Amino acid sequence: MGWYIVRTEPHYENDAKDFLLKLSVADGTGESPVSDDVYLPTRRVTYERNGRRTVVMRPTIGGMLFVKAGPDILEKCVTDSGAFMSVSGTSASFPRVYLYSNPTAYMSGKRERIAGAAVPDKEFEMFHFYNERLKDHLEELRVMEGNYEAAFELDKTKTIQVVNGPYLGLIGNLKQMTVNSRRDHRLVIRLGNMRIVIPSVRSYRHIIVRDEQAGNKADEVRLWKRIDTLVGVLQGYGLSDTAPSLLRRIIRVLREVPQHSIQELTDVVNMMRSGLHSCGSATDKVSCNRYGRCFRFMDGFDASVLSSLHAFISGLKASETGSLLSVSEYFAFSSDILLDTQLSDIIRDNKLRPFLTPTSGTGIPRGRDYTVLRHSDFTEVILKVSLASCFREYLRLLSADDRKMASVAKADGECYVYYAHVALCRRSDGNMLAITNWGDFFNEYTACKSAGDNLDVLFEKEYTRFCALLSKDNGMDFIPLPFDTYGGGFATVISGHYSSLADTVLPGDIITALKAFVKDTSRAAVQIWQCPRLLPWRRLLQKSVFLR
């Protein structure tokens, strides 16, 4: 048993409902009803006539209702075109009643039409919940015909969730449309094979659930994530301090090799390791003619670095290989004059990776939720964290029914597992300083504060948790990185005199303090990511703080 979309002629919805309730099919014991559950979504409309106010019920979606039945039963009472038949076996007389399948898809038979008209239980439950709750507030909803994804370019829109007002908890795609010569933002939600457009959503507070999946903005975010992934993998091979500069050189080599392939990159590294790049023999001269420019980018590497590079390239997973080739292709059309500048601007010489990343880079030992990475002047702790509670924090403010619907509306495929990168530095008093990297976000914030901009007033309306951290009531500071020339972030002092952090297993009190520190700062980062306003600041966060 499931719900199916049924269409009929406008203004004949109640006749269609009566027809479906009376419709029956033959079975082994006689006639049995097709369904005893037909839902006609309605809304209250108040109008005045001759000085009197009248309240009437109108269909929420003109010409549309829903029937609950089994697919086997429906096969017995619809034609190959999807029209319902009367008891006599002929198509129903006017008004025509038929299953509403995807109008752009080719339907070769009755079963395909029935499957195309089905509505998942969660989607129907959500629609029913909001329709019944909002009968007094609903405008007539529009159903968009045609190929929805292509027409709307929904993969180039943000997925949002309304967090106050009558649509609280509702999730959908925020799309700017032109209606009656006016541009307006509408919420587009899925209901089976339909896309329903809800107006005036921007007047309610909402949060971002998922970013665009296609387009220039999405490509830029993917580039940042791929670069971070590759830097993390390089750091895992003992190149913790030089990984960004090595990645830039690798990309230069990939641009120069004739086929732009990983195999050619491997050949160049192997020749450098074997000393065959000196062009001494005739065979080597052929290689020099082919890879001469590549060798220049590898000059100055000692044997240990070349060995680590070989291990890095040989150990690349399929996804990491794809990331490396994609990053190389991004710079494929850059001129030699501008390439160094572009590479240095995008792949920064930061020893400490952004605060929250989707990959750890260095493997985390079994039985632990953290690992330790050594740098020349600090120790990096990579903590595996779940941000599910951060993303669902607003649910605590909702009623039980609203919380249930908000959970139903959660976007599919969401992953809340991330890796927090925290640097531990020893202070002169013997205590430890824990600090996270907020990169460009930190630089822009400090530059605006130095210029006299009153950012606190602006941020307090949207970034409440970020401002709470700046208040220093919890012992945190927003400071430059003490071991790098670029960036900065939140820092806190961990009291206690620790003689050494050389072990891979850290003292329990340090891990406890780090988890509390990461929890507070993660909530601030997630709140900024979810905020649909102050988009330039959100973009800085995506680039150098929270790679999501």
XYZ file of C-alpha atoms in Angstrom:
548
model
C 0.000 0.000 0.000
C 1.212 3.463 -0.851
C 0.138 6.923 -1.964
C -0.307 7.834 -5.626
C -0.887 11.172 -7.362
C -4.189 11.509 -9.190
C -5.121 14.356 -11.560
C -8.538 15.478 -12.733
C -10.136 18.528 -14.322
C -9.969 21.772 -12.296
C -13.058 22.439 -10.115
C -14.025 18.746 -10.245
C -11.807 17.550 -7.428
C -14.677 16.520 -5.110
C -16.387 14.593 -7.933
C -13.114 12.764 -8.569
C -12.802 11.969 -4.864
C -16.313 10.488 -4.765
C -15.584 8.489 -7.918
C -12.435 6.970 -6.407
C -14.168 6.085 -3.135
C -16.952 4.309 -5.018
C -14.629 2.549 -7.446
C -14.240 -1.193 -6.903
C -12.577 -4.133 -8.613
C -13.452 -7.785 -8.802
C -11.600 -10.272 -6.625
C -12.137 -13.882 -5.614
C -15.023 -13.035 -3.259
C -16.787 -10.389 -5.343
C -16.290 -6.643 -5.561
C -13.835 -4.820 -3.265
C -13.127 -1.085 -3.082
C -9.964 0.215 -4.710
C -9.303 2.479 -1.734
C -11.017 3.787 1.338
C -8.453 6.543 1.788
C -8.462 9.430 -0.690
C -6.823 12.706 0.327
C -7.865 15.998 -1.246
C -5.573 18.766 0.117
C -7.566 21.931 0.757
C -7.052 25.425 2.140
C -9.434 27.979 3.687
C -10.251 31.027 1.593
C -12.108 33.990 3.099
C -13.827 36.556 0.872
C -16.555 39.153 1.214
C -19.756 39.203 -0.800
C -22.529 41.734 -0.239
C -20.920 42.812 3.012
C -20.758 39.285 4.397
C -17.612 37.282 5.051
C -17.664 33.788 3.664
C -15.168 31.004 4.316
C -14.865 28.264 1.711
C -12.502 25.358 1.198
C -10.504 25.384 -2.026
C -8.060 22.763 -3.326
C -4.476 23.528 -2.377
C -3.338 22.306 -5.798
C -5.942 22.643 -8.511
C -7.002 19.333 -10.046
C -4.873 17.159 -7.790
C -5.592 14.584 -5.089
C -3.996 11.450 -3.673
C -5.221 7.878 -3.381
C -3.844 5.161 -1.109
C -3.855 1.751 -2.762
C -1.739 -1.207 -3.715
C -0.074 -1.387 -7.143
C -1.755 -4.726 -7.930
C -5.191 -3.221 -7.288
C -4.420 -0.188 -9.444
C -3.376 -2.427 -12.336
C -6.938 -3.776 -12.453
C -8.645 -0.398 -12.637
C -6.492 1.810 -14.885
C -5.914 1.713 -18.629
C -2.514 1.638 -20.313
C -2.702 5.442 -20.524
C -3.234 5.696 -16.745
C -6.918 6.641 -16.801
C -9.180 5.063 -14.169
C -11.927 2.759 -15.464
C -15.476 2.606 -14.186
C -16.988 -0.579 -12.790
C -18.105 -1.573 -16.306
C -14.472 -1.602 -17.491
C -14.611 1.546 -19.612
C -12.766 4.793 -18.983
C -14.414 7.069 -16.467
C -16.748 9.683 -17.940
C -16.080 13.383 -17.452
C -14.379 14.515 -15.304
C -11.432 12.420 -16.438
C -9.484 10.868 -13.551
C -5.989 9.535 -14.182
C -2.689 8.715 -12.499
C -0.193 11.559 -12.796
C 3.156 10.180 -13.952
C 6.220 12.107 -15.073
C 5.020 13.983 -18.181
C 8.514 14.001 -19.735
C 9.245 10.301 -19.352
C 8.220 7.669 -21.864
C 5.793 5.238 -20.249
C 5.564 1.945 -22.116
C 2.953 0.292 -19.956
C 0.592 0.288 -17.063
C 3.158 -0.696 -14.414
C 5.507 2.127 -15.366
C 2.707 4.667 -15.063
C 1.720 3.336 -11.657
C 5.337 3.441 -10.438
C 5.751 6.963 -11.844
C 2.740 8.238 -9.874
C 3.944 6.891 -6.521
C 4.809 9.272 -3.664
C 7.328 8.174 -0.989
C 5.712 7.936 2.433
C 8.054 10.533 4.002
C 7.324 13.099 1.305
C 3.563 12.565 1.568
C 3.713 12.682 5.375
C 5.566 15.995 5.241
C 3.155 17.512 2.686
C 0.093 16.324 4.637
C 1.501 17.723 7.891
C 2.104 21.221 6.511
C -1.101 21.367 4.492
C -3.264 20.516 7.496
C -1.400 22.921 9.766
C -1.432 25.819 7.319
C -4.943 25.717 5.934
C -5.515 29.324 6.983
C -2.214 30.620 5.570
C -1.665 28.693 2.357
C -1.771 30.336 -1.013
C -2.625 28.183 -3.998
C 0.492 26.176 -4.757
C 1.872 25.792 -8.245
C 2.972 22.541 -9.827
C 5.821 22.948 -12.284
C 5.431 20.756 -15.353
C 8.226 19.335 -17.474
C 11.772 18.300 -16.782
C 12.173 19.857 -13.357
C 15.904 19.482 -12.833
C 16.729 20.878 -16.290
C 14.145 23.668 -16.139
C 15.055 24.844 -12.653
C 18.755 23.926 -12.689
C 18.107 22.747 -9.142
C 21.624 21.358 -8.846
C 22.804 24.985 -9.073
C 20.648 26.104 -6.149
C 21.057 25.842 -2.398
C 18.981 23.437 -0.344
C 17.508 25.279 2.641
C 15.389 24.502 5.681
C 12.913 26.963 7.179
C 13.434 27.372 10.932
C 10.583 29.680 11.952
C 7.115 30.700 10.824
C 4.359 28.438 9.475
C 6.726 26.462 7.218
C 9.090 25.639 10.075
C 11.125 22.520 9.313
C 10.281 22.423 5.595
C 13.184 21.661 3.279
C 13.606 22.421 -0.424
C 15.599 24.254 -3.085
C 15.692 28.067 -3.005
C 15.192 29.260 -6.565
C 14.886 32.798 -7.884
C 12.015 33.041 -10.367
C 10.180 35.719 -12.314
C 6.461 35.703 -11.525
C 4.150 38.426 -12.849
C 7.194 40.491 -13.932
C 8.612 40.344 -10.406
C 11.697 38.420 -9.363
C 11.106 36.483 -6.183
C 12.740 33.626 -4.292
C 10.554 30.532 -4.147
C 10.959 27.263 -2.296
C 10.784 24.267 -4.623
C 9.933 20.974 -2.910
C 9.642 17.454 -4.255
C 6.420 15.486 -4.007
C 6.762 12.243 -5.918
C 7.305 13.116 -9.584
C 6.177 16.727 -9.056
C 7.924 19.943 -8.087
C 5.738 22.235 -6.007
C 6.610 25.923 -5.722
C 5.913 27.743 -2.433
C 6.031 31.576 -2.521
C 7.255 34.156 0.014
C 9.717 31.866 1.785
C 12.434 34.527 2.112
C 10.278 36.327 4.688
C 10.995 33.478 7.129
C 14.324 32.617 8.721
C 16.060 29.679 7.126
C 19.387 27.876 7.188
C 21.455 26.254 4.453
C 21.348 22.454 4.420
C 23.366 21.786 1.270
C 25.286 23.956 -1.160
C 24.999 24.014 -4.923
C 26.048 20.716 -6.508
C 26.957 22.220 -9.904
C 28.127 25.513 -11.357
C 31.130 27.756 -10.753
C 30.636 28.072 -6.994
C 30.419 24.311 -6.528
C 33.513 23.776 -8.686
C 35.460 26.274 -6.599
C 34.549 24.541 -3.328
C 35.520 21.163 -4.815
C 38.887 22.622 -5.819
C 39.586 23.762 -2.246
C 38.609 20.360 -0.871
C 40.747 18.475 -3.394
C 43.780 20.615 -2.653
C 43.342 20.073 1.083
C 42.977 16.319 0.572
C 46.213 16.145 -1.420
C 48.090 18.283 1.103
C 46.875 15.978 3.871
C 48.031 12.857 2.006
C 51.456 14.423 1.380
C 51.778 15.279 5.062
C 51.071 11.658 5.888
C 54.232 10.653 4.004
C 56.517 12.647 6.284
C 56.274 15.942 4.357
C 54.312 17.797 7.023
C 56.011 21.191 6.640
C 56.621 21.259 2.871
C 53.464 19.590 1.522
C 51.912 22.749 -0.059
C 55.096 23.734 -1.922
C 55.614 20.139 -3.088
C 52.033 19.990 -4.372
C 52.632 23.141 -6.401
C 55.707 21.536 -7.987
C 53.816 18.326 -8.728
C 51.136 20.317 -10.533
C 53.817 22.145 -12.543
C 55.279 18.782 -13.606
C 51.849 17.409 -14.550
C 51.320 20.447 -16.754
C 54.631 19.858 -18.522
C 54.564 16.099 -19.186
C 53.219 15.470 -22.705
C 50.264 13.266 -21.767
C 49.545 14.951 -18.402
C 49.348 11.484 -16.821
C 50.204 10.048 -13.430
C 52.407 7.427 -15.109
C 54.578 10.140 -16.672
C 54.791 11.886 -13.322
C 56.001 8.596 -11.824
C 58.608 8.262 -14.603
C 59.964 11.750 -13.870
C 60.295 11.022 -10.140
C 61.948 7.650 -10.813
C 64.485 9.244 -13.174
C 65.262 11.890 -10.579
C 65.788 9.175 -7.964
C 68.044 7.195 -10.307
C 70.050 10.222 -11.434
C 69.032 9.696 -15.091
C 68.074 13.328 -15.565
C 71.656 14.438 -16.224
C 71.402 13.781 -19.989
C 74.688 11.873 -20.013
C 73.812 9.088 -22.457
C 71.938 9.089 -25.735
C 68.991 7.347 -24.099
C 68.965 9.909 -21.316
C 69.012 12.698 -23.874
C 65.721 11.415 -25.251
C 64.269 11.591 -21.755
C 65.767 15.053 -21.269
C 64.170 16.268 -24.467
C 60.858 14.858 -23.312
C 60.974 15.797 -19.638
C 63.619 18.526 -19.481
C 61.314 21.245 -18.139
C 59.901 18.786 -15.605
C 63.361 18.082 -14.174
C 63.838 21.770 -13.428
C 60.833 21.750 -11.137
C 62.310 18.805 -9.206
C 65.757 20.345 -8.700
C 66.891 20.680 -5.097
C 65.033 17.614 -3.773
C 67.144 15.277 -1.679
C 66.802 11.504 -1.748
C 64.406 11.341 1.200
C 61.982 13.830 -0.374
C 62.084 12.007 -3.716
C 61.472 8.729 -1.914
C 58.458 10.232 -0.108
C 57.138 11.640 -3.400
C 57.450 8.224 -5.016
C 55.569 6.629 -2.121
C 52.913 9.357 -2.348
C 52.330 8.873 -6.081
C 52.426 5.069 -5.860
C 49.993 5.027 -2.938
C 47.365 7.317 -4.456
C 43.838 5.929 -4.294
C 41.541 6.279 -7.291
C 39.713 9.242 -5.744
C 43.017 10.947 -4.864
C 44.344 10.388 -8.372
C 41.190 11.994 -9.732
C 41.645 14.927 -7.366
C 45.259 15.462 -8.489
C 44.335 15.388 -12.173
C 41.364 17.710 -11.574
C 43.541 20.265 -9.773
C 46.081 20.070 -12.595
C 43.349 20.585 -15.199
C 42.127 23.656 -13.313
C 45.434 25.359 -14.151
C 45.697 23.877 -17.664
C 45.064 27.169 -19.455
C 47.061 29.407 -17.127
C 50.022 31.142 -18.713
C 53.527 30.419 -17.404
C 53.807 34.049 -16.286
C 50.713 33.899 -14.064
C 50.866 30.264 -13.003
C 53.245 30.693 -10.058
C 51.123 33.524 -8.674
C 47.891 31.554 -9.090
C 49.355 28.441 -7.487
C 50.729 30.400 -4.530
C 47.405 32.161 -4.028
C 45.321 28.971 -3.990
C 47.824 26.528 -2.448
C 49.123 28.496 0.526
C 52.247 27.619 2.495
C 50.256 26.882 5.639
C 51.723 24.128 7.769
C 48.426 23.723 9.623
C 45.451 22.668 7.505
C 42.043 24.396 7.827
C 40.163 23.817 11.062
C 37.553 21.321 9.775
C 38.221 19.078 6.766
C 36.412 16.051 5.287
C 39.598 13.918 5.222
C 42.246 13.224 7.832
C 45.212 12.755 5.485
C 47.060 10.747 8.115
C 45.481 7.471 9.141
C 43.879 7.307 12.589
C 44.907 4.226 14.610
C 42.211 1.695 15.369
C 40.575 2.178 18.748
C 41.323 5.928 18.875
C 39.550 8.996 17.527
C 42.680 11.075 17.005
C 46.184 10.928 15.579
C 49.324 13.015 16.019
C 51.330 14.655 13.230
C 54.771 16.114 13.943
C 55.855 19.467 12.525
C 59.176 21.226 13.006
C 57.823 23.777 15.491
C 54.512 22.382 16.754
C 52.512 19.184 17.173
C 49.284 18.784 15.193
C 46.420 16.762 16.641
C 43.819 15.521 14.146
C 40.544 14.715 15.919
C 37.711 12.771 14.341
C 34.471 14.585 15.236
C 30.772 14.260 14.447
C 29.048 17.556 13.700
C 25.527 16.093 13.636
C 24.550 17.807 16.902
C 25.914 21.136 15.584
C 23.845 20.940 12.405
C 20.685 19.966 14.288
C 21.130 22.357 17.172
C 18.100 24.455 16.213
C 15.845 21.355 16.577
C 15.995 21.749 20.352
C 13.840 24.851 20.067
C 11.033 23.048 18.188
C 7.945 21.255 19.404
C 7.784 17.471 19.188
C 5.720 17.507 15.974
C 7.927 20.130 14.348
C 11.047 18.224 15.364
C 9.645 15.074 13.789
C 8.948 16.847 10.492
C 12.328 18.581 10.509
C 13.986 15.195 10.911
C 11.935 13.795 8.026
C 13.056 16.743 5.918
C 16.759 16.033 6.442
C 18.656 15.954 3.153
C 19.617 12.475 1.992
C 23.252 11.461 1.941
C 24.436 13.990 4.508
C 27.726 13.169 6.199
C 28.584 14.858 9.493
C 31.959 13.212 10.193
C 34.859 15.678 9.898
C 38.432 16.023 11.111
C 39.473 18.919 13.333
C 43.085 20.099 13.070
C 44.537 21.652 16.235
C 48.123 22.809 16.772
C 49.752 22.340 20.183
C 52.579 24.748 21.045
C 54.507 24.969 24.274
C 54.390 28.340 26.032
C 57.164 29.873 28.070
C 55.269 29.160 31.308
C 55.143 25.436 30.499
C 51.440 25.344 29.605
C 50.180 24.294 26.164
C 48.571 26.621 23.610
C 45.959 24.942 21.393
C 45.107 26.863 18.229
C 43.018 26.295 15.081
C 43.562 27.787 11.634
C 40.857 30.163 10.315
C 43.056 31.457 7.479
C 41.439 34.065 5.208
C 38.488 34.481 7.557
C 40.871 35.550 10.329
C 42.855 37.847 8.019
C 39.756 39.611 6.723
C 38.306 39.977 10.191
C 41.464 41.501 11.651
C 41.847 43.798 8.612
C 38.282 45.086 9.011
C 38.726 45.586 12.749
C 41.975 47.495 12.131
C 40.125 49.713 9.650
C 37.563 50.561 12.334
C 34.642 48.502 11.007
C 32.164 47.577 13.717
C 31.774 43.912 12.786
C 30.434 42.857 16.178
C 27.124 44.653 15.594
C 26.840 42.956 12.195
C 27.827 39.497 13.438
C 25.734 39.500 16.618
C 22.532 39.140 14.584
C 23.683 36.046 12.696
C 26.899 34.654 14.211
C 25.926 34.483 17.864
C 28.257 31.598 18.724
C 31.218 33.236 16.982
C 30.640 36.445 18.929
C 30.306 34.447 22.154
C 33.779 33.003 21.559
C 35.155 36.505 20.960
C 33.829 37.640 24.328
C 36.672 35.709 26.031
C 34.379 34.592 28.850
C 35.456 31.030 28.059
C 39.177 31.743 28.001
C 39.574 31.818 24.211
C 41.370 34.337 22.002
C 41.338 35.037 18.263
C 45.078 35.339 17.558
C 47.619 34.966 14.721
C 49.290 31.599 14.273
C 52.532 31.725 16.311
C 54.427 29.417 13.941
C 53.346 30.701 10.536
C 53.339 33.968 8.631
C 49.801 33.629 7.365
C 46.442 33.255 9.105
C 45.287 32.757 12.639
C 42.352 31.432 14.609
C 40.848 30.634 17.962
C 43.255 29.607 20.701
C 42.989 28.412 24.265
C 45.486 27.588 27.002
C 45.648 24.042 28.381
C 47.053 24.243 31.893
C 49.585 21.703 33.073
C 53.296 21.125 32.689
C 53.959 18.465 30.085
C 57.550 17.408 29.648
C 57.132 15.988 26.148
C 54.571 15.436 23.424
C 56.764 13.075 21.453
C 54.521 10.073 22.041
C 51.755 9.172 19.612
C 49.377 8.727 22.572
C 48.651 12.008 24.328
C 47.673 12.415 27.999
C 43.949 12.006 28.607
C 43.492 15.492 30.094
C 44.910 17.087 26.924
C 42.510 15.138 24.692
C 39.571 16.032 26.961
C 40.480 19.722 26.837
C 40.943 19.599 23.043
C 37.548 17.971 22.507
C 35.817 20.672 24.559
C 37.715 23.360 22.634
C 36.825 21.809 19.258
C 33.172 21.402 20.263
C 32.736 25.121 20.987
C 34.595 26.340 17.910
C 32.863 23.789 15.643
C 29.463 25.131 16.647
C 30.573 28.624 15.660
C 31.877 27.393 12.288
C 28.709 25.409 11.514
C 26.482 28.354 12.410
C 28.374 30.581 9.957
C 28.128 27.891 7.261
C 24.369 27.535 7.774
C 23.719 31.274 7.629
C 22.363 32.407 4.215
C 23.238 36.039 4.897
C 26.681 37.711 4.983
C 27.652 35.462 2.084
C 31.179 36.917 1.559
C 32.097 35.830 5.100
C 30.558 32.432 4.522
C 32.691 32.068 1.393
C 35.847 32.807 3.390
C 34.795 30.163 5.903
C 34.306 27.581 3.144
C 37.757 28.293 1.722
C 39.926 28.275 4.823
C 37.978 27.081 7.884
C 35.223 24.570 7.155
C 35.693 22.689 3.878
C 32.142 21.516 3.254
